[in-house]
Protein backbone atom coordinates (compact mmCIF):
# COMPACT_ATOMS: atom_id res chain seq x y z
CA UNK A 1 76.99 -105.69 -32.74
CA UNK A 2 74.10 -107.76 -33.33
CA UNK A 3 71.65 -105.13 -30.98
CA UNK A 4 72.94 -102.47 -33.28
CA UNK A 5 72.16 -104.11 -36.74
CA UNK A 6 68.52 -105.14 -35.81
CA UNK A 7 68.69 -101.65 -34.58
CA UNK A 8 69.98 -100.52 -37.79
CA UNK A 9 67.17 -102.54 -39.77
CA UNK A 10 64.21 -101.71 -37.66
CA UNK A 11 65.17 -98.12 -39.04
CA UNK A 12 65.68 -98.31 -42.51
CA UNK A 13 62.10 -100.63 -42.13
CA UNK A 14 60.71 -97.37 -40.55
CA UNK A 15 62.07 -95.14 -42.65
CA UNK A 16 60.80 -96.84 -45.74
CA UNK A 17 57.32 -97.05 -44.16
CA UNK A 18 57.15 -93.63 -43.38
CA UNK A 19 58.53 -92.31 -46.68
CA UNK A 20 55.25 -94.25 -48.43
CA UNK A 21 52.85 -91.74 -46.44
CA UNK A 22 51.62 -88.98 -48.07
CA UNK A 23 51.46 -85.52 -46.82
CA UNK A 24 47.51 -86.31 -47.28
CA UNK A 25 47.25 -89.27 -45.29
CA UNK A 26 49.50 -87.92 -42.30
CA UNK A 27 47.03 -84.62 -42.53
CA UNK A 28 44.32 -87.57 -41.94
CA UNK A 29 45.75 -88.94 -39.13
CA UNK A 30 46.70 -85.86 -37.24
CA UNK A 31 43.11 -84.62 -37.63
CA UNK A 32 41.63 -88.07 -36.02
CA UNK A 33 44.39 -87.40 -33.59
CA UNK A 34 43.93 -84.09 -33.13
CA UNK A 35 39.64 -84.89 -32.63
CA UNK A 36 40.16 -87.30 -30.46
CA UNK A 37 42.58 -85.44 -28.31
CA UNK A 38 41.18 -81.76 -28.31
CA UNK A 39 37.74 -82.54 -27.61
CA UNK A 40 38.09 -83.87 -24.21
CA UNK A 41 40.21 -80.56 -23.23
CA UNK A 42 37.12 -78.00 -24.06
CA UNK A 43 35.68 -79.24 -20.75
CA UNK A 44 36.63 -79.92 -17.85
CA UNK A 45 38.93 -82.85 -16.89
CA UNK A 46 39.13 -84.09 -13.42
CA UNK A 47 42.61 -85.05 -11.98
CA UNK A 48 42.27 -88.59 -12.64
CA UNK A 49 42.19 -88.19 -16.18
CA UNK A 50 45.10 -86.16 -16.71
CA UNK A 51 48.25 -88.49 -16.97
CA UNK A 52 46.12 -90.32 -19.84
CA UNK A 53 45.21 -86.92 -21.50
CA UNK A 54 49.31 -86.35 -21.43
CA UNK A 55 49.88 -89.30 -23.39
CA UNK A 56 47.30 -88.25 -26.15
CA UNK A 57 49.04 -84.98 -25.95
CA UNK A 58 52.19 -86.28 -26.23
CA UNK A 59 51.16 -88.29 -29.17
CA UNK A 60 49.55 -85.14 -30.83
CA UNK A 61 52.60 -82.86 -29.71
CA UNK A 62 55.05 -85.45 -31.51
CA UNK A 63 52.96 -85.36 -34.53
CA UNK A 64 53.34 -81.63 -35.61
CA UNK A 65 56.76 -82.62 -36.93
CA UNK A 66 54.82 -84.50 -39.50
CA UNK A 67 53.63 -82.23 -41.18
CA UNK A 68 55.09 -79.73 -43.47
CA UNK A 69 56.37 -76.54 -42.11
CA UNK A 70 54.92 -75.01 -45.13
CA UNK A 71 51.50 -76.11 -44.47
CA UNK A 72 48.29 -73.90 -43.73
CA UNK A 73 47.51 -76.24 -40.95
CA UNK A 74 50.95 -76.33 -39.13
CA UNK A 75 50.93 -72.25 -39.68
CA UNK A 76 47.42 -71.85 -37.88
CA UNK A 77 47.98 -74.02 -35.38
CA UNK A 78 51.33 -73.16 -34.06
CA UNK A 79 50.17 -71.56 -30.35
CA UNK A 80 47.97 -74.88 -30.40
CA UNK A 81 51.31 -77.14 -30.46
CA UNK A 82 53.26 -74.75 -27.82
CA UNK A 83 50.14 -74.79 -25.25
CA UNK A 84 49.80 -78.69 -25.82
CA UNK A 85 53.58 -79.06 -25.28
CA UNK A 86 53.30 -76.69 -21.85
CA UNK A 87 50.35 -78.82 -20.91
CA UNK A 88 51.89 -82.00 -21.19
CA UNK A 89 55.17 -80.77 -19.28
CA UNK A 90 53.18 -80.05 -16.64
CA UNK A 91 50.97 -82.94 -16.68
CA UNK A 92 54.36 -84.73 -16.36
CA UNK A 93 55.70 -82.79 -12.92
CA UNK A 94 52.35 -83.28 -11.66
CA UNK A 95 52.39 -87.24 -12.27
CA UNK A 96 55.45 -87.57 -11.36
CA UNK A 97 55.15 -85.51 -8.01
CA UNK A 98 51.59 -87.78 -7.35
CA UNK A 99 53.61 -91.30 -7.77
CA UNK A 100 55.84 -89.43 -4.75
CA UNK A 101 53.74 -88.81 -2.34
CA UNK A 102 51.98 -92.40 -2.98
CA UNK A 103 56.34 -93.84 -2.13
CA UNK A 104 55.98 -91.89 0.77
CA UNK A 105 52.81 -92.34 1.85
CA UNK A 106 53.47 -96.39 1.90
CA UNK A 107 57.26 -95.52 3.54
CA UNK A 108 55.75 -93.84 6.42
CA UNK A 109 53.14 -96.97 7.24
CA UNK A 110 56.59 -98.91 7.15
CA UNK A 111 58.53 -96.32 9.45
CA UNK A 112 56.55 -96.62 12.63
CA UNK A 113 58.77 -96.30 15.84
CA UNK A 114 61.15 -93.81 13.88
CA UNK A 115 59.64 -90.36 14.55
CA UNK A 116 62.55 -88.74 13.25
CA UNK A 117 62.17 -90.69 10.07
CA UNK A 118 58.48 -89.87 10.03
CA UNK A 119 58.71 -86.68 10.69
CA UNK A 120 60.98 -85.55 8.01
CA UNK A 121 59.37 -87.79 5.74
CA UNK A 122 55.86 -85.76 6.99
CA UNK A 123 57.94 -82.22 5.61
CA UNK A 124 59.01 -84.05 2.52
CA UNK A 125 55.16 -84.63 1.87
CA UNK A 126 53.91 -81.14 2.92
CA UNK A 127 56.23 -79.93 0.69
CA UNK A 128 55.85 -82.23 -2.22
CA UNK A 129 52.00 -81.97 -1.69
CA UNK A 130 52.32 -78.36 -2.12
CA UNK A 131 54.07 -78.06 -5.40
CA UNK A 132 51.65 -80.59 -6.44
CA UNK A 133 48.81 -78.04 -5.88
CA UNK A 134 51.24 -75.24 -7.69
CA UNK A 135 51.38 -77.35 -10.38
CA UNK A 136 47.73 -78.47 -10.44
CA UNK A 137 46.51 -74.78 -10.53
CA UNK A 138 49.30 -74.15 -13.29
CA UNK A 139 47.57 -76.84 -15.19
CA UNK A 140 44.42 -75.73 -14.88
CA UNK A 141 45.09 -72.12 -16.44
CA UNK A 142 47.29 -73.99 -18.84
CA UNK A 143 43.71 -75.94 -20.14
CA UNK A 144 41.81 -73.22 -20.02
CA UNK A 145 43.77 -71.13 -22.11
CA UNK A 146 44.42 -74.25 -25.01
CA UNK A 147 40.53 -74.52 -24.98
CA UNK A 148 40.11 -71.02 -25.80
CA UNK A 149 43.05 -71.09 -28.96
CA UNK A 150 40.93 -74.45 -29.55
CA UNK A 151 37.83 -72.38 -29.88
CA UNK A 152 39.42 -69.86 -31.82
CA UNK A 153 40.46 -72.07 -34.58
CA UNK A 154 37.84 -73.94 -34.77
């Protein structure tokens, strides 16, 4: 009970906050956001950099349902929010398959002496590694096309 009334509060706080924005201002922040976030994705980005590019698309992605459904810039920038969302999905598989192979990779140091352990651990990885690479080539058409409706609507 007491979880769910702080809960409770921390909403209508948030909700009261929010409801002080104007459309203005959250047009202001989503084109920082939007700047910030973007930019980076009309060149290249090396692997390292993508889980932190996810979370700056995630952060754009989520802030499309700001804005009024009415508005010119959520009507011209529509295919921008469904690429970014695509993006970040598969920014996400390919994280998640990449903190995987780095469990198995430190399992199979540990397994030494089991070689049937090791060995189907060594398919798990082949396989793992190679939907990784699936994925990695999926997000690197995914890029290239958001940097050309980037370009376009620029």
């Amino acid at each position: 009970p007491f979880m769910l009334d702080t809960f409770k509060k921390v909403c209508r706080k948030t909700e009261h906050r929010l409801s002080m924005l104007t459309q203005q201002q959250t047009n202001q922040y989503i084109s920082k956001k939007w700047q910030a976030v973007l930019h980076p994705l009309l060149s290249s980005i090396e692997e390292k950099c993508w889980h932190k590019t996810r979370k700056g698309v995630k952060q754009l992605v989520y802030a499309r349902h700001w804005i009024s459904a009415d508005t010119i810039l959520q009507k011209k920038v529509i295919s921008i929010f469904l690429s970014l969302d695509k993006l970040q999905n598969a920014i996400g598989k390919w994280h998640d398959l990449d903190l995987l192979a780095t469990k198995i990779r430190k399992k199979r140091k540990k397994m030494e002496g089991h070689t049937i352990l090791q060995r189907e651990q060594q398919l798990a990885l082949k396989k793992l590694l190679t939907e990784k690479d699936v994925i990695a080539k999926r997000i690197q058409n995914i890029l290239s096309k958001t940097g050309e409706l980037i370009r376009k609507y620029k």
